Amino acid sequence: MLSNGVCRSIKTVVFSNKLNLLMPFGPVAILVHILTSNQGLVFFFSLLGITPLAERLGYATEQLAFYTGATVGGLLNATFGNATELIISIHALRGGMIRVVQQSLLGSILSNMLLVLGCAFFCGGFVFIKKEQVFNKSTAVVNSGLLLMAVMGLLFPAVLHYTHSEVHFGKSELALSRFSSCIMLIAYGAYLYYQLKTQVHQYVPLNEVGSPSPSGESQNADDNDEEPEISKWEAIIWLAVMTAWISFLSEYLVDAIDGASKAWHIPIAFISVILLPIVGNAAEHASAIMFAMKDKLDISLGVAIGSSTQIAMFGIPFCVVFGWIIGCPMDLNFHLFETAVLFITVIVVAFLLQEGTSNYFKGLMLILCYLIVAASFFVHVDPTKGRDTKTPLKNP
């Protein structure tokens, strides 16, 4: 029975998705790294190999969410959806690649807010083209406020640096970043308590007039697609396996970034802000679109905007504190260009969410905004070239 259960679980998780055909590219990347010095191919194959793992990580999270409830499930989706980016960031930070960490985390926020949410609105709008989909405005407003708080945390160190108004040059900026990171982590902890204890019904589906649908729970129970395909412990084991394999491949991916940039003549900023987050956000992308096409926009927002909030208020501060522990001077100075891009993105998304409705045209606007952002980073030259390379670690 045990062997039958294992075979059934492997068949369900590994052989049920065509995207998993890319999984063999992970071992291929390792072989190419061992046998050749072509860093461009190592990066490309690693990227392909991680893509299905990120998507399956999201799948296992969704299966686990069936046993935890809607609110905890939404948090799990956002948390493990960001696991790929955080793993890549930790590997890069241990290698002293501060700018890669900053830009990949920034790219994850931009990708979730513009590309993932835009595709969800676009696809959901076409499925329900004769009506406007609705979602909980209060949740969107809270997340927008947290994202603006994150922009504040990133803006002040950058302004302090570029106005040369530090009390202790080269030290005040880093000290402010570490203090702000601790405050942001406290704020995110309070936000989690608010979600789990106060707003326990934030993922209850809304009807067309924008009020909670009393039949939402019964509709979910009657929906055959909502039945879990694997058990709770199977989901936990697969989460551990996928996370470990992603962590292993991420080391090869990070080490090959600089070589891939030179081989392909593409700026490291474009690779970090655009290419890495698209792979890391595969789970959020699939989940947000799927829920939007089922007219469950609150869950789509919980995945897309909730994921952005988690990276901004937890992922970035966590990396600053982790860098502090290992002696790497990671700070919140993301430079004016990148901070301005994030600020404008938050304003645009907050403006589109203020009505509590969505349609395919709003989704199209967000997707087109993301294309403008991608083009901007393709022609953007990082003013701090030295921080693109490996920065030696200091003793903590």
Coordinates of C-alpha atoms in Angstrom, one line a residue:
M1 CA 0.0 0.0 0.0
L2 CA 2.9 2.3 0.8
S3 CA 4.5 1.8 -2.6
N4 CA 1.2 2.3 -4.3
G5 CA 0.7 5.5 -2.4
V6 CA 4.1 6.8 -3.4
C7 CA 3.6 5.9 -7.0
R8 CA 0.2 7.6 -7.0
S9 CA 1.7 10.7 -5.4
I10 CA 4.6 10.9 -7.9
K11 CA 2.1 10.4 -10.8
T12 CA -0.1 13.2 -9.5
V13 CA 2.6 15.8 -8.7
V14 CA 5.3 15.0 -11.4
F15 CA 3.5 13.6 -14.4
S16 CA 0.2 15.6 -14.3
N17 CA 1.6 18.8 -15.8
K18 CA 3.3 19.3 -19.2
L19 CA 5.5 22.1 -17.7
N20 CA 7.3 19.3 -15.8
L21 CA 8.9 18.3 -19.1
L22 CA 11.4 21.1 -18.2
M23 CA 12.5 19.4 -15.0
P24 CA 15.4 17.4 -16.6
F25 CA 17.0 20.7 -17.5
G26 CA 18.1 21.0 -13.9
P27 CA 20.5 18.1 -14.0
V28 CA 21.5 19.2 -17.5
A29 CA 22.6 22.5 -16.0
I30 CA 24.7 20.8 -13.5
L31 CA 26.4 18.6 -16.2
V32 CA 27.1 21.6 -18.4
H33 CA 28.6 23.4 -15.4
I34 CA 30.9 20.4 -14.7
L35 CA 31.9 19.6 -18.3
T36 CA 32.1 23.1 -19.8
S37 CA 32.7 26.8 -18.9
N38 CA 29.7 28.1 -20.7
Q39 CA 28.0 30.2 -18.0
G40 CA 25.3 31.3 -20.4
L41 CA 24.1 27.8 -20.9
V42 CA 24.3 27.0 -17.2
F43 CA 22.1 30.0 -16.4
F44 CA 19.6 29.2 -19.2
F45 CA 19.3 25.5 -18.2
S46 CA 19.1 26.4 -14.5
L47 CA 16.3 28.9 -15.3
L48 CA 14.4 26.3 -17.2
G49 CA 14.9 23.7 -14.5
I50 CA 13.7 25.9 -11.7
T51 CA 10.5 27.1 -13.6
P52 CA 8.5 23.8 -13.2
L53 CA 9.8 23.4 -9.6
A54 CA 8.4 26.9 -8.7
E55 CA 5.1 26.0 -10.3
R56 CA 4.9 22.6 -8.4
L57 CA 5.9 24.4 -5.2
G58 CA 2.8 26.5 -5.7
Y59 CA 0.7 23.4 -6.5
A60 CA 1.8 21.7 -3.3
T61 CA 1.0 24.8 -1.3
E62 CA -2.5 25.0 -2.8
Q63 CA -3.0 21.3 -1.8
L64 CA -1.9 22.1 1.7
A65 CA -4.2 25.1 1.8
F66 CA -7.2 22.8 1.5
Y67 CA -6.4 21.5 5.0
T68 CA -5.7 24.9 6.6
G69 CA -8.6 27.2 5.6
A70 CA -8.9 30.1 3.2
T71 CA -7.0 32.8 5.1
V72 CA -4.1 30.6 6.1
G73 CA -4.2 29.1 2.6
G74 CA -3.8 32.6 1.1
L75 CA -0.8 33.3 3.3
L76 CA 0.7 29.9 2.5
N77 CA 0.3 30.7 -1.3
A78 CA 2.1 34.0 -0.9
T79 CA 4.8 32.6 1.4
F80 CA 5.8 29.5 -0.6
G81 CA 5.2 31.4 -3.8
N82 CA 8.0 33.6 -2.8
A83 CA 10.3 30.8 -1.5
T84 CA 12.1 30.6 -4.9
E85 CA 13.0 34.3 -4.8
L86 CA 14.1 34.2 -1.2
I87 CA 16.3 31.1 -1.8
I88 CA 17.9 32.7 -4.8
S89 CA 18.4 35.9 -2.7
I90 CA 20.1 34.1 0.2
H91 CA 22.5 32.3 -2.2
A92 CA 23.3 35.6 -3.9
L93 CA 23.7 37.4 -0.5
R94 CA 26.1 34.8 0.8
G95 CA 28.1 35.4 -2.4
G96 CA 28.1 39.2 -1.7
M97 CA 26.0 40.0 -4.8
I98 CA 24.0 42.8 -3.1
R99 CA 22.7 44.4 -6.2
V100 CA 21.4 41.1 -7.6
V101 CA 19.5 40.6 -4.4
Q102 CA 18.0 44.1 -4.4
Q103 CA 17.0 44.0 -8.0
S104 CA 15.6 40.5 -8.0
L105 CA 13.4 41.3 -5.0
L106 CA 12.3 44.6 -6.6
G107 CA 11.6 42.6 -9.8
S108 CA 9.5 40.2 -7.9
I109 CA 7.3 43.0 -6.5
L110 CA 6.9 44.6 -9.9
S111 CA 6.2 41.3 -11.6
N112 CA 3.5 40.4 -9.1
M113 CA 1.8 43.8 -9.1
L114 CA 1.9 44.4 -12.8
L115 CA 2.3 41.1 -14.8
V116 CA 0.6 38.6 -12.5
L117 CA -2.2 40.8 -11.4
G118 CA -2.6 42.2 -14.9
C119 CA -2.9 38.7 -16.4
A120 CA -5.4 37.7 -13.7
F121 CA -7.6 40.7 -14.5
F122 CA -7.2 40.2 -18.2
C123 CA -8.1 36.5 -18.2
G124 CA -10.8 36.8 -15.7
G125 CA -12.3 39.8 -17.6
F126 CA -12.5 37.8 -20.8
V127 CA -14.1 34.8 -19.1
F128 CA -16.7 37.1 -17.4
I129 CA -16.7 39.7 -20.2
K130 CA -20.4 40.7 -19.7
K131 CA -19.9 41.8 -16.1
E132 CA -17.3 43.5 -13.9
Q133 CA -15.7 41.2 -11.3
V134 CA -15.6 42.5 -7.8
F135 CA -13.2 42.1 -4.8
N136 CA -12.8 43.3 -1.3
K137 CA -11.6 46.9 -1.4
S138 CA -10.6 47.0 2.3
T139 CA -8.0 44.3 1.8
A140 CA -6.6 46.0 -1.3
V141 CA -6.3 49.3 0.6
V142 CA -4.4 47.7 3.5
N143 CA -2.0 46.0 1.2
S144 CA -1.5 49.3 -0.8
G145 CA -0.8 51.1 2.5
L146 CA 1.9 48.5 3.4
L147 CA 3.5 48.8 0.0
L148 CA 3.6 52.6 0.4
M149 CA 5.3 52.0 3.8
A150 CA 7.8 49.8 2.1
V151 CA 8.5 52.5 -0.5
M152 CA 9.1 55.0 2.4
G153 CA 11.6 52.5 3.9
L154 CA 13.5 52.3 0.5
L155 CA 13.2 56.0 -0.3
F156 CA 14.8 57.6 2.8
P157 CA 18.2 55.7 2.6
A158 CA 18.4 56.6 -1.1
V159 CA 17.7 60.2 -0.5
L160 CA 20.1 60.3 2.4
H161 CA 22.8 58.8 0.2
Y162 CA 22.3 61.1 -2.8
T163 CA 21.9 64.3 -0.8
H164 CA 25.1 63.6 1.1
S165 CA 23.4 64.5 4.4
E166 CA 24.5 61.5 6.5
V167 CA 25.8 62.2 10.0
H168 CA 28.5 59.5 9.5
F169 CA 29.2 59.1 5.8
G170 CA 28.8 55.5 4.7
K171 CA 27.5 54.3 8.1
S172 CA 24.3 56.2 8.7
E173 CA 22.7 54.9 5.6
L174 CA 23.3 51.3 6.6
A175 CA 22.3 51.9 10.2
L176 CA 19.0 53.5 9.0
S177 CA 18.4 50.6 6.7
R178 CA 18.8 48.1 9.5
F179 CA 16.6 50.0 11.9
S180 CA 13.9 50.5 9.2
S181 CA 14.1 46.8 8.3
C182 CA 13.4 45.8 11.9
I183 CA 10.4 48.2 12.0
M184 CA 9.1 46.8 8.7
L185 CA 9.4 43.2 10.1
I186 CA 7.4 44.3 13.2
A187 CA 4.8 45.9 10.9
Y188 CA 4.5 42.7 8.9
G189 CA 4.1 40.6 12.0
A190 CA 1.3 42.9 13.1
Y191 CA -0.3 42.6 9.6
L192 CA -0.2 38.8 9.9
Y193 CA -2.0 39.0 13.3
Y194 CA -4.5 41.4 11.7
Q195 CA -5.2 38.9 8.9
L196 CA -5.4 35.8 10.9
K197 CA -7.2 37.1 14.0
T198 CA -9.2 40.1 12.9
Q199 CA -10.0 39.7 9.2
V200 CA -10.6 35.9 9.1
H201 CA -13.2 36.3 6.4
Q202 CA -11.2 38.3 3.9
Y203 CA -11.2 35.6 1.3
V204 CA -15.0 35.0 1.4
P205 CA -16.2 35.4 -2.2
L206 CA -18.1 38.6 -3.0
N207 CA -21.2 38.8 -5.1
E208 CA -21.9 41.3 -7.8
V209 CA -23.0 44.1 -5.4
G210 CA -19.7 43.7 -3.5
S211 CA -21.0 42.1 -0.3
P212 CA -19.9 38.7 1.1
S213 CA -21.8 35.8 -0.5
P214 CA -23.5 33.7 2.1
S215 CA -23.4 30.7 -0.2
G216 CA -19.7 31.0 -0.9
E217 CA -18.8 28.1 1.4
S218 CA -21.4 25.8 -0.1
Q219 CA -20.4 26.8 -3.6
N220 CA -16.8 25.8 -2.7
A221 CA -18.0 22.5 -1.3
D222 CA -19.9 21.7 -4.4
D223 CA -17.1 22.5 -6.7
N224 CA -15.3 19.3 -7.8
D225 CA -12.2 21.2 -8.7
E226 CA -11.7 22.2 -5.1
E227 CA -11.1 18.7 -3.8
P228 CA -7.5 18.0 -2.7
E229 CA -5.6 15.6 -4.9
I230 CA -2.9 14.6 -2.4
S231 CA -3.0 14.3 1.4
K232 CA -1.7 16.9 3.9
W233 CA 1.5 15.0 4.7
E234 CA 2.2 14.3 1.0
A235 CA 1.9 18.1 0.4
I236 CA 4.3 18.8 3.3
I237 CA 6.9 16.3 2.0
W238 CA 6.6 17.6 -1.6
L239 CA 7.1 21.2 -0.3
A240 CA 10.3 20.1 1.5
V241 CA 11.6 18.2 -1.6
M242 CA 10.8 21.0 -4.0
T243 CA 12.4 23.6 -1.7
A244 CA 15.6 21.6 -1.3
W245 CA 15.9 21.0 -5.1
I246 CA 15.3 24.7 -5.8
S247 CA 17.9 25.7 -3.3
F248 CA 20.4 23.3 -4.9
L249 CA 19.8 24.6 -8.4
S250 CA 19.8 28.3 -7.2
E251 CA 23.4 28.1 -6.4
Y252 CA 24.3 27.2 -10.0
L253 CA 21.9 29.9 -11.2
V254 CA 23.4 32.7 -9.1
D255 CA 27.0 31.8 -9.9
A256 CA 26.2 31.9 -13.7
I257 CA 24.4 35.3 -13.7
D258 CA 27.5 37.4 -14.4
G259 CA 28.7 35.0 -17.1
A260 CA 25.3 35.0 -18.7
S261 CA 25.2 38.8 -18.8
K262 CA 28.5 38.9 -20.6
A263 CA 27.7 36.1 -23.0
W264 CA 24.2 37.4 -23.9
H265 CA 25.2 41.1 -23.8
I266 CA 22.2 41.7 -21.5
P267 CA 22.5 44.0 -18.4
I268 CA 22.6 42.3 -15.1
A269 CA 19.8 44.6 -14.0
F270 CA 17.5 43.2 -16.7
I271 CA 18.3 39.6 -15.7
S272 CA 17.8 40.3 -12.0
V273 CA 14.6 42.5 -12.3
I274 CA 12.8 40.7 -15.2
L275 CA 14.1 37.2 -15.9
L276 CA 14.6 35.8 -12.4
P277 CA 11.2 37.1 -11.0
I278 CA 9.3 35.7 -14.0
V279 CA 10.6 32.2 -13.1
G280 CA 10.2 32.7 -9.4
N281 CA 6.6 34.0 -9.8
A282 CA 5.4 31.0 -11.9
A283 CA 3.4 29.7 -9.0
E284 CA 1.7 33.0 -8.3
H285 CA 1.1 33.5 -12.0
A286 CA -0.7 30.2 -12.5
S287 CA -2.7 30.5 -9.2
A288 CA -3.8 34.1 -9.7
I289 CA -5.1 33.4 -13.3
M290 CA -6.8 30.2 -12.2
F291 CA -8.7 31.8 -9.4
A292 CA -9.6 34.9 -11.5
M293 CA -11.1 32.7 -14.2
K294 CA -13.2 31.0 -11.4
D295 CA -14.4 34.5 -10.4
K296 CA -12.5 34.4 -7.1
L297 CA -10.7 37.7 -7.4
D298 CA -10.1 38.0 -3.6
I299 CA -7.9 35.0 -3.7
S300 CA -6.1 36.3 -6.8
L301 CA -5.4 39.5 -5.0
G302 CA -4.3 37.6 -1.9
V303 CA -1.8 35.8 -4.1
A304 CA -0.6 38.7 -6.3
I305 CA -0.8 41.8 -4.1
G306 CA -0.3 39.7 -0.9
S307 CA 2.9 38.3 -2.4
S308 CA 4.2 41.8 -3.3
T309 CA 3.4 42.9 0.2
Q310 CA 5.3 40.0 1.7
I311 CA 8.4 40.6 -0.4
A312 CA 8.4 44.3 0.4
M313 CA 7.6 44.0 4.1
F314 CA 9.3 40.7 4.9
G315 CA 11.6 39.5 2.1
I316 CA 13.6 42.7 1.7
P317 CA 14.0 43.5 5.4
F318 CA 14.8 39.8 6.1
C319 CA 17.7 40.0 3.6
V320 CA 19.0 43.2 5.3
V321 CA 18.9 41.5 8.7
F322 CA 20.4 38.3 7.3
G323 CA 23.2 40.3 5.6
W324 CA 23.8 42.0 9.0
I325 CA 24.2 38.6 10.6
I326 CA 26.7 37.2 8.1
G327 CA 28.6 40.5 7.8
C328 CA 27.3 41.6 4.3
P329 CA 26.4 45.3 4.1
M330 CA 23.0 44.8 2.5
D331 CA 20.9 48.1 2.8
L332 CA 17.7 49.6 1.6
N333 CA 19.3 52.0 -0.8
F334 CA 17.8 50.7 -4.1
H335 CA 18.9 53.9 -5.9
L336 CA 16.6 56.6 -7.2
F337 CA 15.7 55.0 -10.5
E338 CA 14.5 51.7 -9.0
T339 CA 12.8 53.4 -6.0
A340 CA 11.0 55.7 -8.4
V341 CA 9.8 52.8 -10.6
L342 CA 8.5 51.0 -7.5
F343 CA 6.7 54.2 -6.2
I344 CA 5.0 54.8 -9.5
T345 CA 4.0 51.2 -9.8
V346 CA 2.4 51.2 -6.3
I347 CA 0.5 54.4 -7.1
V348 CA -0.8 53.0 -10.5
V349 CA -2.0 49.7 -8.9
A350 CA -3.6 51.4 -5.9
F351 CA -5.4 53.8 -8.3
L352 CA -6.8 50.8 -10.3
L353 CA -7.8 48.9 -7.2
Q354 CA -9.7 51.7 -5.5
E355 CA -13.1 50.9 -7.0
G356 CA -13.1 47.3 -6.0
T357 CA -13.8 46.1 -9.5
S358 CA -11.8 44.7 -12.4
N359 CA -12.1 44.0 -16.1
Y360 CA -9.9 42.9 -19.0
F361 CA -9.0 46.5 -19.9
K362 CA -7.5 47.2 -16.4
G363 CA -5.5 43.9 -16.8
L364 CA -4.3 45.0 -20.2
M365 CA -3.1 48.4 -18.8
L366 CA -1.1 46.6 -16.0
I367 CA 0.5 44.3 -18.6
L368 CA 1.5 47.2 -20.8
C369 CA 2.9 49.0 -17.8
Y370 CA 5.1 46.0 -17.1
L371 CA 6.4 46.0 -20.7
I372 CA 7.4 49.7 -20.2
V373 CA 9.2 48.7 -17.0
A374 CA 11.0 45.8 -18.7
A375 CA 12.1 48.1 -21.5
S376 CA 13.4 50.6 -19.0
F377 CA 15.6 48.1 -17.2
F378 CA 16.9 46.7 -20.6
V379 CA 18.4 50.2 -21.2
H380 CA 19.3 50.9 -17.6
V381 CA 22.9 51.0 -16.6
D382 CA 23.5 50.4 -12.9
P383 CA 25.4 53.5 -11.5
T384 CA 27.1 51.3 -8.9
K385 CA 28.9 48.8 -11.0
G386 CA 31.0 47.6 -8.1
R387 CA 28.0 46.3 -6.3
D388 CA 27.0 44.1 -9.2
T389 CA 30.1 42.0 -8.5
K390 CA 30.8 40.0 -5.4
T391 CA 31.2 42.1 -2.3
P392 CA 33.5 40.5 0.3
L393 CA 31.8 39.6 3.6
K394 CA 32.8 41.4 6.7
N395 CA 33.0 39.8 10.1
P396 CA 29.6 40.3 11.8

